[in-house]
Each structure stands twice: as structure tokens, then as C-alpha cells.
Coordinates of C-alpha atoms and ligand atoms in Angstrom, one line a residue:
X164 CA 18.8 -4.1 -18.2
X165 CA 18.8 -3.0 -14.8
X166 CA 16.3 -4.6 -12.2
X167 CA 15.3 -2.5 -9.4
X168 CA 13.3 -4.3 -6.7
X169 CA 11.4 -1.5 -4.8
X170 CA 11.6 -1.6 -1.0
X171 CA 9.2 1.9 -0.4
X172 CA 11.9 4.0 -0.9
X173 CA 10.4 7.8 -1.8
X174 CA 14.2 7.8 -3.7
X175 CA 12.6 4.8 -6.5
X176 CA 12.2 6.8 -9.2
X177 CA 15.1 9.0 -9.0
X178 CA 17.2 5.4 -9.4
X179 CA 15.3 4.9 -11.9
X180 CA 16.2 8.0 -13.9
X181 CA 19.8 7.5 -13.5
X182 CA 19.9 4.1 -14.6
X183 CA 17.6 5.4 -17.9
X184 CA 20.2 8.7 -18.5
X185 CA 23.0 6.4 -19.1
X186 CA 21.1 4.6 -21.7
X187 CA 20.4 1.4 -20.1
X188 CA 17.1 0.2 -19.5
X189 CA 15.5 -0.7 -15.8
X190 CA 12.7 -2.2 -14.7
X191 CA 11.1 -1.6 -10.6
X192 CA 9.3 -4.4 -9.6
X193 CA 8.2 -5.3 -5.9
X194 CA 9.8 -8.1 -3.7
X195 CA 7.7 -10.5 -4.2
X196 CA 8.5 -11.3 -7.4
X197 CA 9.6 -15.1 -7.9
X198 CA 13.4 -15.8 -8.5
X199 CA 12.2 -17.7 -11.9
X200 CA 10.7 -14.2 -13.4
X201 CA 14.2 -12.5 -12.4
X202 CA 16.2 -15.0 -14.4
X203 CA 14.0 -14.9 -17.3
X204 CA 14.3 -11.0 -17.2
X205 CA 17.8 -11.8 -17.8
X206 CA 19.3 -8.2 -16.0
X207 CA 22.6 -7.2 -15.7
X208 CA 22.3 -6.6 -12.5
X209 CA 19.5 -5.8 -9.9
X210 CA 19.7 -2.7 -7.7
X211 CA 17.6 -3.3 -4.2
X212 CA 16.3 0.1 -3.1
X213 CA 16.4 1.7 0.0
X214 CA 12.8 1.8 2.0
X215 CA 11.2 3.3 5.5
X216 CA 11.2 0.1 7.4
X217 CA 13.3 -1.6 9.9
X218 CA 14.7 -5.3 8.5
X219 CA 13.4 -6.8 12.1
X220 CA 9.8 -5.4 11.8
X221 CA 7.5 -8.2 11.6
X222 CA 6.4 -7.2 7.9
X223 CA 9.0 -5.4 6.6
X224 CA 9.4 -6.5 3.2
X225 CA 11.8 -9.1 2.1
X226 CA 13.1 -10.3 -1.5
X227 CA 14.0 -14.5 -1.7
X228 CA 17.5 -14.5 -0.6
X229 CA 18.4 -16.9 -3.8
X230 CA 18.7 -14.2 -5.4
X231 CA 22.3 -13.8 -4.3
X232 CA 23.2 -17.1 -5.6
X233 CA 22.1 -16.1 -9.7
X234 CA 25.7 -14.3 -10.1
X235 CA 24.1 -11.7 -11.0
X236 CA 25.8 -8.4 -9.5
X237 CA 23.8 -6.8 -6.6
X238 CA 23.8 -3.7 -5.3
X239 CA 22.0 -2.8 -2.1
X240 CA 20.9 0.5 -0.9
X241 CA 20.7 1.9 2.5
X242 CA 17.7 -0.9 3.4
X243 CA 19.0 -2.4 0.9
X244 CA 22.3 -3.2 1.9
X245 CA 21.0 -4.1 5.2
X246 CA 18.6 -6.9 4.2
X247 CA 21.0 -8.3 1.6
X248 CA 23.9 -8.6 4.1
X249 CA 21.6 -9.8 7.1
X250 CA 20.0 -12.1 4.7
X251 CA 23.7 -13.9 3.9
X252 CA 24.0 -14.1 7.9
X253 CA 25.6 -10.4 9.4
X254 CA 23.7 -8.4 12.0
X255 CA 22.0 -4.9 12.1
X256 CA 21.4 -2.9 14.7
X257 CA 19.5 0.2 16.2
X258 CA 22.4 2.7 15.2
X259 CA 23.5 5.1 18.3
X260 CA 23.0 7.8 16.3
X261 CA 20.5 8.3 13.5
X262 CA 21.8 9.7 11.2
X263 CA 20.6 11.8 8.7
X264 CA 21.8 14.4 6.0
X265 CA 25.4 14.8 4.8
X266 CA 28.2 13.0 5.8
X267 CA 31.9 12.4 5.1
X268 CA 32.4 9.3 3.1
X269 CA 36.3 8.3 3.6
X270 CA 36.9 5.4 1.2
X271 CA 39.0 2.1 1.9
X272 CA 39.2 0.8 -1.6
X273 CA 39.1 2.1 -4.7
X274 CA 38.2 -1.0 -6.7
X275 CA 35.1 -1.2 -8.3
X276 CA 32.2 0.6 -7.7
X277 CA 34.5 3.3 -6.1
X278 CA 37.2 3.4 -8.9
X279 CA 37.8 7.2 -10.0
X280 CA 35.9 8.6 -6.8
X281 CA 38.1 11.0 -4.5
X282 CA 39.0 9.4 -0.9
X283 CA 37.0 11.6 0.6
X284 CA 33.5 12.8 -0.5
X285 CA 30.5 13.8 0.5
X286 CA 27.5 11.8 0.5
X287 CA 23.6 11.5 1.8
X288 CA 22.4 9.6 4.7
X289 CA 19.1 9.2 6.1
X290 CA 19.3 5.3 8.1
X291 CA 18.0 4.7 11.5
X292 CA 19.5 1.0 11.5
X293 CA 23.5 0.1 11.0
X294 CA 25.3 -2.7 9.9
X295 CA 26.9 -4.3 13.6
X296 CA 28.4 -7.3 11.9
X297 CA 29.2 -8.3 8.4
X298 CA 28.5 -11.8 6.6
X299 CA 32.0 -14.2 5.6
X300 CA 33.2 -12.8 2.6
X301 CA 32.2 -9.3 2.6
X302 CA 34.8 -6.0 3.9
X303 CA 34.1 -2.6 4.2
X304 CA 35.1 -0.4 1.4
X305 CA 34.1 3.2 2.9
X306 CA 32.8 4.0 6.5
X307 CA 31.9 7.7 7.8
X308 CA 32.4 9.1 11.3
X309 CA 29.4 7.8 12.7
X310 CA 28.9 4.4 10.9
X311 CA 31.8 2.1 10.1
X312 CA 29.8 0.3 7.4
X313 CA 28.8 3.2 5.3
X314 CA 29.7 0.7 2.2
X315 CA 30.7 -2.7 1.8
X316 CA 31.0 -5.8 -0.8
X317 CA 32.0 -9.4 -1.6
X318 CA 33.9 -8.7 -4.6
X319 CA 34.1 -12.6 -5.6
X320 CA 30.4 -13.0 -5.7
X321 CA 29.9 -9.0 -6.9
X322 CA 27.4 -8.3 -3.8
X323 CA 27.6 -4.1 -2.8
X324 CA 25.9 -2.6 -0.2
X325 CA 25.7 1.5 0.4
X326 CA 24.4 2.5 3.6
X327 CA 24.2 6.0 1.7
X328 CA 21.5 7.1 -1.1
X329 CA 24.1 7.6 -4.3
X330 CA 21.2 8.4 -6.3
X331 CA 20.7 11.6 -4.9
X332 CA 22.2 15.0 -5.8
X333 CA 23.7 15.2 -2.1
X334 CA 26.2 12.5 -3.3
X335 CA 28.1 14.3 -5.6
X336 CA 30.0 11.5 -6.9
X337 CA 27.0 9.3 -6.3
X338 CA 27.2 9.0 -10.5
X339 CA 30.6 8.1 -10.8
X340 CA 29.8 5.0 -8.1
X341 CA 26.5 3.9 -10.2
X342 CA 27.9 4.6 -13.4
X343 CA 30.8 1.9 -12.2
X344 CA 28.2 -0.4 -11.4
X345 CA 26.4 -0.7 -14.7
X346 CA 29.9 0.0 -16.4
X347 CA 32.5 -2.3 -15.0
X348 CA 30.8 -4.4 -13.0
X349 CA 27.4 -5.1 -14.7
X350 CA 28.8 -4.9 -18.0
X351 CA 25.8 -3.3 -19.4
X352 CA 25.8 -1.6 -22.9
X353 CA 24.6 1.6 -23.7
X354 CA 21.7 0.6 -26.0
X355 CA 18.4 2.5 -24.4
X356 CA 17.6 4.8 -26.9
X357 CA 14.4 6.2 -27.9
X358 CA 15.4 5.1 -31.6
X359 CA 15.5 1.8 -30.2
X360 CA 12.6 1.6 -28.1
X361 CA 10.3 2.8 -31.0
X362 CA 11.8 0.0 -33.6
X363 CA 10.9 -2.5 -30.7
X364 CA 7.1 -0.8 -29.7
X365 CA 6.0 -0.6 -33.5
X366 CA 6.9 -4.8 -33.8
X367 CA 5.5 -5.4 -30.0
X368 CA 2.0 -2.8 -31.3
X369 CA 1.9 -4.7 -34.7
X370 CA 2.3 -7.9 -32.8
X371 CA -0.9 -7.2 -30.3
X372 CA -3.2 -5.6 -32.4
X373 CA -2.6 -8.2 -35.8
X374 CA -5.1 -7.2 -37.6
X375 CA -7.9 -5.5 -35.2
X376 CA -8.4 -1.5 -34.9
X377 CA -7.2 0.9 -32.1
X378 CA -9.4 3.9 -30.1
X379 CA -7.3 6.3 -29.0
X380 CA -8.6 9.4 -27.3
X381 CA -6.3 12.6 -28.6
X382 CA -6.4 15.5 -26.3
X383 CA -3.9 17.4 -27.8
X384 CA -1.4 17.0 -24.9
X385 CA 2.3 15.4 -25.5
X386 CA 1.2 11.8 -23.7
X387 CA -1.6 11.3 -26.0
X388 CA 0.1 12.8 -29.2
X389 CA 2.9 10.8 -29.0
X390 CA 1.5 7.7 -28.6
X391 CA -0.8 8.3 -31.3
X392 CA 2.0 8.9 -33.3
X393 CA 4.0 6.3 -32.3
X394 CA 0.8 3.7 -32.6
X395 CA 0.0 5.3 -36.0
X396 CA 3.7 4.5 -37.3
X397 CA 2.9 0.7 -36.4
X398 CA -0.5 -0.3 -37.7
X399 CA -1.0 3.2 -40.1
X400 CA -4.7 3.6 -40.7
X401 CA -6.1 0.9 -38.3
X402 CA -5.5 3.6 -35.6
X403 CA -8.4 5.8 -35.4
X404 CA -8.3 9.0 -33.0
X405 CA -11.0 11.1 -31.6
X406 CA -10.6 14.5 -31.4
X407 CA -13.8 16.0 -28.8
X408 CA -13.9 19.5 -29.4
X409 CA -15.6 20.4 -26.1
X410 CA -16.0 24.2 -26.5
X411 CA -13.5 24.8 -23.8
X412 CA -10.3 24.7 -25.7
X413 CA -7.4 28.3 -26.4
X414 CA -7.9 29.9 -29.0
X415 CA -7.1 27.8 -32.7
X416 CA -6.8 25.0 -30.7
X417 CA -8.4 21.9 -32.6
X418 CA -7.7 23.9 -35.7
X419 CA -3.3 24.0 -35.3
X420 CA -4.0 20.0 -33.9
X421 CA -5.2 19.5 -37.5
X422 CA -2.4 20.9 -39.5
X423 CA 0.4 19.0 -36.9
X424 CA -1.0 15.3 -36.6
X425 CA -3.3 15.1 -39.3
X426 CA -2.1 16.9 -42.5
X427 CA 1.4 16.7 -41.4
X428 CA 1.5 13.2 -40.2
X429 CA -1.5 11.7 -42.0
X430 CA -2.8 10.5 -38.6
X431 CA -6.4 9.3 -38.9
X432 CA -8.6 11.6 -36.5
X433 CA -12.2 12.6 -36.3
X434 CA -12.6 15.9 -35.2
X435 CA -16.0 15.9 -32.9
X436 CA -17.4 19.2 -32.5
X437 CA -19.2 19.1 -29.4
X438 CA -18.9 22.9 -28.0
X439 CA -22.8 23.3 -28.0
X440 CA -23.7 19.6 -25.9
X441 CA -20.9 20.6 -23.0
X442 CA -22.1 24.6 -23.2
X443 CA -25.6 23.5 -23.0
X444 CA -25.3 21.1 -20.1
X445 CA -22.8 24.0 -18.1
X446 CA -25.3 26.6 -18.4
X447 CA -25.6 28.3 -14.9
X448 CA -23.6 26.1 -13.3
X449 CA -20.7 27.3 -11.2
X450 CA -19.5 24.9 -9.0
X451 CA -16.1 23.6 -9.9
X452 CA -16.6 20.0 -9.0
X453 CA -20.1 19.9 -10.9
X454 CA -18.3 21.5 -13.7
X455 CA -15.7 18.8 -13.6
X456 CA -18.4 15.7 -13.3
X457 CA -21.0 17.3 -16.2
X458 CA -17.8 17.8 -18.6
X459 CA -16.4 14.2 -17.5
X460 CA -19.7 12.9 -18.3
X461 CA -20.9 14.6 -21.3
X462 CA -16.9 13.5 -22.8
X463 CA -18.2 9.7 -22.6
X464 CA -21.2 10.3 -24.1
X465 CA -19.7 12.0 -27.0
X466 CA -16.4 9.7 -27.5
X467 CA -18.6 6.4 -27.0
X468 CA -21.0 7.3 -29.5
X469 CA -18.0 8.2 -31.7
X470 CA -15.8 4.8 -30.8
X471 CA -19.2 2.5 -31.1
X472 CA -18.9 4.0 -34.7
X473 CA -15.4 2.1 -35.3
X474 CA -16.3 -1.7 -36.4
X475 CA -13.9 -3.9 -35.4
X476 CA -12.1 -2.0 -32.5
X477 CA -10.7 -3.9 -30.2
X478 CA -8.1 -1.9 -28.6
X479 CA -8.5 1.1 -26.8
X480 CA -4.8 3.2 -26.4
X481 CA -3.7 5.6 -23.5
X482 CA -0.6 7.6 -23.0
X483 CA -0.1 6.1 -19.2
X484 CA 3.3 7.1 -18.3
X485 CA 6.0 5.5 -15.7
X486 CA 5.5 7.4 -12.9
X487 CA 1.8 6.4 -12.6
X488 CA 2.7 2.8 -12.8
X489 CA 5.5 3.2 -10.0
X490 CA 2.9 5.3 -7.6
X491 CA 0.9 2.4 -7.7
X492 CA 3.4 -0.5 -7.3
X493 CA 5.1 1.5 -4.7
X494 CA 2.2 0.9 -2.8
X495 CA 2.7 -2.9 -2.5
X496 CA -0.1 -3.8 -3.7
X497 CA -3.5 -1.9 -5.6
X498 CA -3.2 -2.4 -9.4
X499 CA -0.2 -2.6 -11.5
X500 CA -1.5 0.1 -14.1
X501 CA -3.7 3.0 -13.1
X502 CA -5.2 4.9 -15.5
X503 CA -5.2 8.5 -14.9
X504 CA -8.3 10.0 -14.3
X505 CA -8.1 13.4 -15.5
X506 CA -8.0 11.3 -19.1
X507 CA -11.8 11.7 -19.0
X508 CA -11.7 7.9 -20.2
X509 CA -11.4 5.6 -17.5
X510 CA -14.6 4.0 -17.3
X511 CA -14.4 3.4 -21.0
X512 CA -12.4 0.5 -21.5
X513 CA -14.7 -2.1 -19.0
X514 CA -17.7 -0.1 -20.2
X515 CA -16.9 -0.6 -23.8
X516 CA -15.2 -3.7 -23.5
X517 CA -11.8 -2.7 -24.8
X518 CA -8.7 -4.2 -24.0
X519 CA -5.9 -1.5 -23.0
X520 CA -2.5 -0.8 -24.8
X521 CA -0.6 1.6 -23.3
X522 CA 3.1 1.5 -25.2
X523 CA 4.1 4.5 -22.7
X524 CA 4.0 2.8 -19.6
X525 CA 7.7 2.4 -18.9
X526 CA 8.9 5.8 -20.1
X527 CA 9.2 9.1 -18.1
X528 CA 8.1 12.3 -19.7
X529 CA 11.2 13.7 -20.9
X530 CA 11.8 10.1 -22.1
X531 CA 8.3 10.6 -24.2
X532 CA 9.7 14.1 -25.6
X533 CA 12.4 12.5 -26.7
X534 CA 10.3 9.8 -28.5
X535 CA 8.6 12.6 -30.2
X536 CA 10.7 14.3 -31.6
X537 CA 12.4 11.3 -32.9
X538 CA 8.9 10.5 -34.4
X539 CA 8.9 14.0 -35.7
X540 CA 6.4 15.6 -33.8
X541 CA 7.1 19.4 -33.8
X542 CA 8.9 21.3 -31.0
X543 CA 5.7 23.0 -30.4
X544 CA 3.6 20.1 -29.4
X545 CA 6.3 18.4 -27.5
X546 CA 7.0 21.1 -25.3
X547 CA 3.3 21.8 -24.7
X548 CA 2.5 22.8 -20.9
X549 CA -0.6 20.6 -19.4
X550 CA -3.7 21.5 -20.3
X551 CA -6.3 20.1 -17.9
X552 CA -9.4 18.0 -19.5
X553 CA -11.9 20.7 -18.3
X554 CA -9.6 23.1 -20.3
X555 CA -10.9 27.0 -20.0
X556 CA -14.0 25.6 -18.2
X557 CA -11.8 25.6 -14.5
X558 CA -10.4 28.8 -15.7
X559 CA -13.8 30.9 -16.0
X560 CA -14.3 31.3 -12.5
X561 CA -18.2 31.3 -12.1
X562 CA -20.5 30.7 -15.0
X563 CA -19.4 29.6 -18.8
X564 CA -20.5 31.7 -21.4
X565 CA -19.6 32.0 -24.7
X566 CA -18.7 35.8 -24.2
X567 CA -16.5 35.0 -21.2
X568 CA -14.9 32.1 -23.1
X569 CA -13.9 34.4 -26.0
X570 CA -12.7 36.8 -23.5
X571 CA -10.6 34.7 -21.9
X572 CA -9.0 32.7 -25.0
X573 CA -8.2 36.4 -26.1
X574 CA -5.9 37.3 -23.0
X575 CA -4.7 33.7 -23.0
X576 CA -3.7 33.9 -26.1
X577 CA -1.5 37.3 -25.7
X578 CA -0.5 36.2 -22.6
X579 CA 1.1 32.8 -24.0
X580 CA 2.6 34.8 -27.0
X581 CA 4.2 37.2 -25.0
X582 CA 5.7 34.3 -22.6
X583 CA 7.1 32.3 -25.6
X584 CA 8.6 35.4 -27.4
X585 CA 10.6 36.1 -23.6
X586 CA 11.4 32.6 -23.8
X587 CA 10.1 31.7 -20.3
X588 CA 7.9 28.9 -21.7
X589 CA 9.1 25.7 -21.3
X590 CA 10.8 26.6 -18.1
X591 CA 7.3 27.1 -16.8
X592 CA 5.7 24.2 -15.6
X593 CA 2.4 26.2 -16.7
X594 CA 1.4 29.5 -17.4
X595 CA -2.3 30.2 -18.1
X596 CA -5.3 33.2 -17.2
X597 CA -7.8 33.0 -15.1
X598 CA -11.0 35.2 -15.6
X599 CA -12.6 35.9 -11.9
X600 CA -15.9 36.4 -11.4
X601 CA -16.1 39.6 -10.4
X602 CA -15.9 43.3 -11.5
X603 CA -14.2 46.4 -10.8
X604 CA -14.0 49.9 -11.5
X605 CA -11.4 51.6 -13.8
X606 CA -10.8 54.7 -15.8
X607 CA -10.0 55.0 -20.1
X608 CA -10.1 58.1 -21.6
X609 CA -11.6 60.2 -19.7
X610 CA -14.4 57.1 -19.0
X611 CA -15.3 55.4 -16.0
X612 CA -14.9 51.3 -16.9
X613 CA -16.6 48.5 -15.3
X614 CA -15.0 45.1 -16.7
X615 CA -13.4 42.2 -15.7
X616 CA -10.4 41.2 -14.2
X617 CA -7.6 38.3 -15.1
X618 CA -5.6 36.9 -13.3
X619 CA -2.0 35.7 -14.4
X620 CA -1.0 32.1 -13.2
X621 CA 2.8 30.9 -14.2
X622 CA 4.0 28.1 -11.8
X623 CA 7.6 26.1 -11.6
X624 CA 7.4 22.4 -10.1
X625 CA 8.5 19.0 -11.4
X626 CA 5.2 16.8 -11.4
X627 CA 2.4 19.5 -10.5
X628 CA 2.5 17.8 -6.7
X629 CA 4.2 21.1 -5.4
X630 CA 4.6 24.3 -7.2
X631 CA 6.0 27.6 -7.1
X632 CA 5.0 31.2 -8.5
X633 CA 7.4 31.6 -11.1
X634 CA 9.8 34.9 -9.9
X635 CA 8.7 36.6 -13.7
X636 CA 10.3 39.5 -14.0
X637 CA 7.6 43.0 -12.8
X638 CA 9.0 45.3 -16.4
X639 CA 7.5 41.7 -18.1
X640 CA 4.0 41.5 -15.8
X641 CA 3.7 45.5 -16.4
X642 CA 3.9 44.6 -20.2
X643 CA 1.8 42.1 -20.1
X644 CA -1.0 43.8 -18.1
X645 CA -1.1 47.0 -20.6
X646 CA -1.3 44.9 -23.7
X647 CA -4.1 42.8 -22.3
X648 CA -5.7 45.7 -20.6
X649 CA -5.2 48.3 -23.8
X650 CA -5.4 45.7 -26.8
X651 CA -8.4 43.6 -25.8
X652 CA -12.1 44.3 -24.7
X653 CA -13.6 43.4 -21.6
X654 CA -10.6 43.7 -19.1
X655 CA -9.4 46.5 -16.9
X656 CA -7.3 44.7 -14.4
X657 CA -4.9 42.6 -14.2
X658 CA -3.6 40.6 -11.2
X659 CA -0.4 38.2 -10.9
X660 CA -1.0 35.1 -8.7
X661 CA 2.2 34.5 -6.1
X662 CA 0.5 31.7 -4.2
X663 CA 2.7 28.5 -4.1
X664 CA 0.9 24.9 -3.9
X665 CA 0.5 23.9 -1.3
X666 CA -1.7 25.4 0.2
X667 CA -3.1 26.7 -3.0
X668 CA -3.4 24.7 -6.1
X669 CA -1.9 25.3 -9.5
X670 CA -5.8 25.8 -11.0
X671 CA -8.2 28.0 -9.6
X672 CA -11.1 25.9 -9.3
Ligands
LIG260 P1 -4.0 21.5 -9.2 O1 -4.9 22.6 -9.6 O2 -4.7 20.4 -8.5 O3 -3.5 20.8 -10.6 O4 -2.8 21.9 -8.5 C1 -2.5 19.9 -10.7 C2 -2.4 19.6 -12.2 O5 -3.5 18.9 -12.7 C3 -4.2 19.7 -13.7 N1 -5.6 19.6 -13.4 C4 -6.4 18.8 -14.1 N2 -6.2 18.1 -15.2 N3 -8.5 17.5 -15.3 C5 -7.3 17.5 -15.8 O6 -7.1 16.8 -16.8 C6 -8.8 18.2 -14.2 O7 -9.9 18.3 -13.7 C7 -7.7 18.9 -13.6 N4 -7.6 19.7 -12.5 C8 -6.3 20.1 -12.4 C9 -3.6 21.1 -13.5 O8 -3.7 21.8 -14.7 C10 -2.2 20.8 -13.1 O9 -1.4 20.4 -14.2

């Protein structure tokens, strides 16, 4: 395994991914953590990540300098590289020039971490602070135009330091250099596999629960299937799930759920169906945020009642995934596991006195696909968009009826067919209707129509922090506007959203 102590950089994660796409496993942890903990880790080889600060601001953070002395191979990064080689006695200063963006790497020496990369390359800066003078032992192995230290090591002691981000894309070769690293230097093996990590989670699962019961709250998304799936492969029928059916699901929703995790993989699941309690308590209402809290709310009452029903439970499962965890240790400090909100079950566990498992924490969601499928979870279901807990209830703009509800489940169930038969699907990030709140006038036949309109939402992004309208192609919107517009009732206009987030949001309410 790889180590990767986290010094702020916003470029954490991305290190993260390239160690895990070569199949070795990595761990980010924060400075502080004790020299004894790294050696019982046992890592190849520890990766210190770049970061915003300055190394001679008063609380900039610092790792324990033994760690230099474990021979175990270090490689800094940009901040990195300055602490470790300030640290082990060179000097950094205020550079000249900042200097940020691309930059022409020329290399010295072609050993190591460099072996197979072309004398000259391109690569990414973004450092305020230079190296001035390096510590005994060390020698420059690359320098750009305006920073003579632009890489560096102690090949004896197998210390590197790149003033540059190799992680990024801007560093073309930046893969080559890290792939050298956990290759020839680290000596890692290739041995991360999903195969692997799910023969090691079902003995680790079996191991916690013994012979107690798991709660796991199944909302039909990929996070929660899969780790219902991979918890139901360790400890079979002592995993119970609960299914709520809140009334604001698509169309066959609960029903195809059924057939996938439940005949198919003889998952144990109660089914709650619970449409008339949320319906009830979102009559008239039409303010998003009281939507949100009276759906929130009535989902405890519902799954509590159903989870006080399951004697000996003592475990309550989530499908917490990596990048949460990292969010909230980037912050140096706050909680190491954050459970998401928008699970509609985050007061239940001190409420209910559960104790957490969450056997997803240290994966990234194509890392989770992956386990799916070699669970044998369908394509369908691992390639599902996100779904938001308040499901179609957010995407009736104004009051929930059951007439709008069917309404809308009609159009976004077209819509969705015709996006998967173009095969735009999973390159969406999502792609969803919207029914407004208002009216307008139209003509069919020779009639004058007064129905509702729809509006068409398909978005691009990478983690729903920023999105784009996706560019679909107009001969494809037309289509889809006359279908919905000629096949189903209640619609006579149809509207395609090309607002980006920010400033808009990827949901309407
Ligand atoms: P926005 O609309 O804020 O959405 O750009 C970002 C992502 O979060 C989803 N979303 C929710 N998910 N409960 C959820 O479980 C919610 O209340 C909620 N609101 C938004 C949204 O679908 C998108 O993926």
C-alpha cells in the first residue's frame, strides 16, 4: 500500500486515484499521525501531498520528520517536497516568480522515478515558495526555466521531491514518473482488485458482526445496493434491508428493485409501502425545503418502526463512500466519517443505538461499480444515475398530487427510455423531468389545450458540485418533446433546461 499524508492539497484525491488505477491500494491520512501507526501500516512507500500553505507560516502543517529515517521511499510533492527537504536541513524561499501553469521540465537524470520519461516534458506548476538550498545528500534531477529545483532526490536513502503536481493531466508523463515510483522504487505489487477487496470485506463483515444482525437502509441507488449485496454475501440472511416505498419513486420503481436484489440475489428486504403516510403529510405543501424536512422526517418514522421490528440488530450499514471520508479529513480536523445526509438516516444510528459499518468507506464510485458487477449486480443498477431521497417530490414543482405524480413518472419514463435507446445514459451525470407549476395554452386538432408543461433536465459533471447542460443533440429534444407531448396526457409543452450549476442547481427545488 501506498500512504498519502494529506497536506490540504485540492489535488488529494486525484493522487489517490492514480495510485488505486494501477492496482495498488492507498490510504490519506493527516500529519498528525504518529510514526508508530505508519510502521504498523507497513506501506510501500508514503506520498506527502502538495498543500496551500507556506512551510514558515506559524501553523502550517508538519508530518514528524522520523519519518525519513523508516527506509521507507518518500516522495514529496510541490509542499511536499519543500517540507521534507527543509525538514532534513535545506532552505526555501519566497520564489521571484510564482509560478503557476505549464512549464518546461528539462531532466538531469533519468534514473528512477524519471526512467522512460523524454528529456524534455511538460508539466504543471502552481508553487509560490522554491527550494534555495538543498540538504547533504540530495541533487537535482530536473529544473525548469524559472526554478532550478523543479525535482530532486537522495537516491541512497530513496527520498524524491517534485516541485510539480505529476498527478495532474497537465503533466503528461506525470504517470510514467508515479508509475516508477510504486514500480521500481516502491516495489509494490499489483494486487488491488475488487476480487480481492471483496474476499477480504466478507472475512473483516463476518468478523464484526459474529453472530448479531445488520439494518441496512436500501434506496435503490448503486452505494446502497452494493453494499447490501456485498454485506448479504458475508453474513446471508442476518442482513435485513428496508425497502420505504415513499410514494415518490419512477415509474416500476420498487417493483424492478424486487426482481434485481431480491429474487435474483435472494437478498432479505422488506418492502414498506408508505406512499399514503408521505402523500398525506405533503398535502398542500409547496415549499421545497418543507418538502425535504416532512419527507426526511416521515422516512425515520417509517424505517424506525420497521428496524425496532429486527430483534437482535445491532449493526446499522451505509454505503459511505471515499470521497466523503477525504472531505472531511481534508479539513484537519471535524469527524473522520461523515454520514451523508441526503441518506435520510443520519440521526438513526445515535437515536437507535446502532453501531455503524460502512465496508465502502475507502472505495471511489467507479471503484464501487466495479465491485458490483463482480458481485453480479446487473449493468442496469450499476450504472444507475442519482436519484435524490425526495425522489419525484423535488421534481413536482408546487403541490404533490397523485395525478401530478402519475403525470410526471409517465414523461420520465419516455424520456429515460428514449435517452437509453440513444445511448446517452451513462455519459449523463443525470437526466430527469421536471413538471412546473404552471399552465399554458396550446392547440390539438383543431382544440384549444390548457395543460402542463415539463421540463427536460440532462446534466454532465463529475461529483454533482458543478455541472453542465448536456449539448443533446435538437433532431433528439424535437423527438422527444412530440412523443411526450403526442403519446401522453396532460402535457403540451416541453422545455429543455440549458442552465449550468452554478449558479443554478442540478434539481429544481
Ligand atoms: P443540486 O440540485 O443541489 O443537487 O445541484 C446535487 C445532487 O444532489 C442531489 N440532491 C439530493 N439528493 N436528497 C438527496 O438525496 C436531496 O434532498 C437532494 N437534493 C439534491 C441531486 O439529485 C444531485 O445529484
Amino acid at each position: 500500500m501506498i500512504l498519502i499524508i494529506d497536506f490540504g492539497s485540492q489535488y488529494n484525491q486525484l493522487i489517490a486515484r492514480r495510485v488505486r488505477e494501477k492496482h495498488v491500494y492507498c490510504q490519506i491520512e493527516r500529519p498528525t499521525i504518529m510514526v508508530e501507526s505508519i510502521k504498523a501500516m507497513k506501506p510501500e512507500g508514503i506520498i506527502l501531498s502538495g498543500g496551500p500553505s507556506s512551510i514558515y507560516e506559524k501553523n502550517s502543517p508538519k508530518i514528524d520528520p522520523a519519518i525519513f529515517d523508516l527506509g521507507i521511499p518518500v516522495l514529496g510533492i510541490c509542499y511536499g517536497m519543500q517540507y521534507m527537504l527543509a525538514a532534513l536541513g535545506g532552505t526555501v524561499e519566497r520564489a521571484k516568480k510564482r509560478e503557476y501553469g505549464f512549464a518546461q521540465l528539462n531532466i538531469r537524470s533519468h534514473k528512477a522515478l524519471f526512467e522512460g520519461v523524454d528529456r524534455t516534458t511538460r508539466c504543471w506548476m502552481s508553487h509560490g515558495d522554491s527550494i534555495n538550498q538543498l540538504p547533504k545528500g540530495f541533487r537535482i534531477t530536473a529544473s525548469t526555466e524559472n526554478t532550478k529545483v523543479a525535482a530532486a532526490d537522495h537516491w541512497k536513502k530513496k527520498l524524491y521531491g517534485f516541485q510539480f503536481h505529476p498527478e495532474v493531466v497537465h503533466t503528461p508523463m506525470g504517470k510514467i514518473m508515479l508509475r516508477n515510483f510504486f514500480f521500481k522504487v516502491c516495489g509494490c505489487k499489483r494486487s488491488w482488485t475488487m476480487k480481492s477487496f471483496a474476499k477480504e470485506a466478507t472475512i473483516n463483515i463476518r468478523e464484526i458482526v459474529g453472530d448479531k444482525k445488520v439494518i441496512l437502509g436500501l434506496s435503490g441507488g448503486v452505494d446502497s445496493s452494493v453494499t447490501a449485496t456485498l454485506i448479504h454475501s458475508s453474513i446471508g440472511r442476518k442482513l435485513t434491508c428496508i425497502f420505504v416505498d415513499n410514494g415518490l419513486l419512477r415509474k416500476n420503481e420498487a417493483a424492478k428493485l424486487k426482481i434485481t436484489l431480491k429474487q435474483h440475489l435472494n437478498i432479505n428486504i422488506r418492502f414498506i409501502d408508505a406512499a399514503n403516510k408521505f402523500l398525506k403529510a405533503l398535502v398542500k405543501v409547496t415549499d421545497p425545503e418543507r418538502k425535504r424536512k416532512i419527507i426526511g422526517r416521515v422516512f425515520m418514522q417509517v424505517f424506525e418502526a420497521e428496524a425496532k421490528k429486527i430483534k437482535g440488530a445491532e449493526f446499522l450499514a451505509q454505503g459511505t463512500l471515499y470521497p466523503d471520508v477525504i472531505e472531511s479529513v481534508s479539513a484537519f480536523g471535524g469527524p473522520t466519517s461523515v454520514i451523508k445526509s441526503h441518506h435520510n438516516v443520519g440521526g438513526l444510528p445515535n437515536k437507535m443505538q446502532l453501531k455503524l459499518i460502512e465496508p465502502l468507506k475507502y472505495l471511489f464510485k467507479d471503484e464501487v461499480r466495479q465491485l458490483g458487477k463482480e458481485l453480479g449486480l446487473p449493468e442496469e443498477l450499476i450504472w444507475r444515475q442519482p436519484f435524490p431521497g425526495p425522489g419525484l417530490g423535488i421534481r413536482i414543482l408546487g403541490e404533490i398530487t397523485r395525478q401530478r405524480l402519475s403525470i410526471l413518472r409517465n414523461v420520465d419514463e419516455l424520456l429515460l427510455d428514449e435517452i437509453k435507446k440513444a445511448g446517452y445514459y451513462k455519459n449523463l451525470w443525470q437526466s430527469f423531468a421536471v413538471l412546473l407549476p404552471i399552465k399554458s395554452v396550446g392547440v390539438m386538432g383543431d382544440k384549444r389545450t390548457y395543460e402542463n408543461i415539463v421540463a427536460i433536465r440532462a446534466v454532465t459533471s463529475k461529483d454533482a458540485m458543478t455541472a453542465d447542460w448536456a449539448k443533446l443533440p435538437h433532431k433528439f429534444l424535437g423527438n422527444v418533446s412530440n412523443r411526450i407531448i403526442n403519446e401522453l396526457d396532460g402535457v403540451n409543452r416541453v422545455l429543455y433546461d440549458i442552465s449550468s450549476k452554478p449558479p443554478s442547481t442540478i434539481e429544481w427545488e
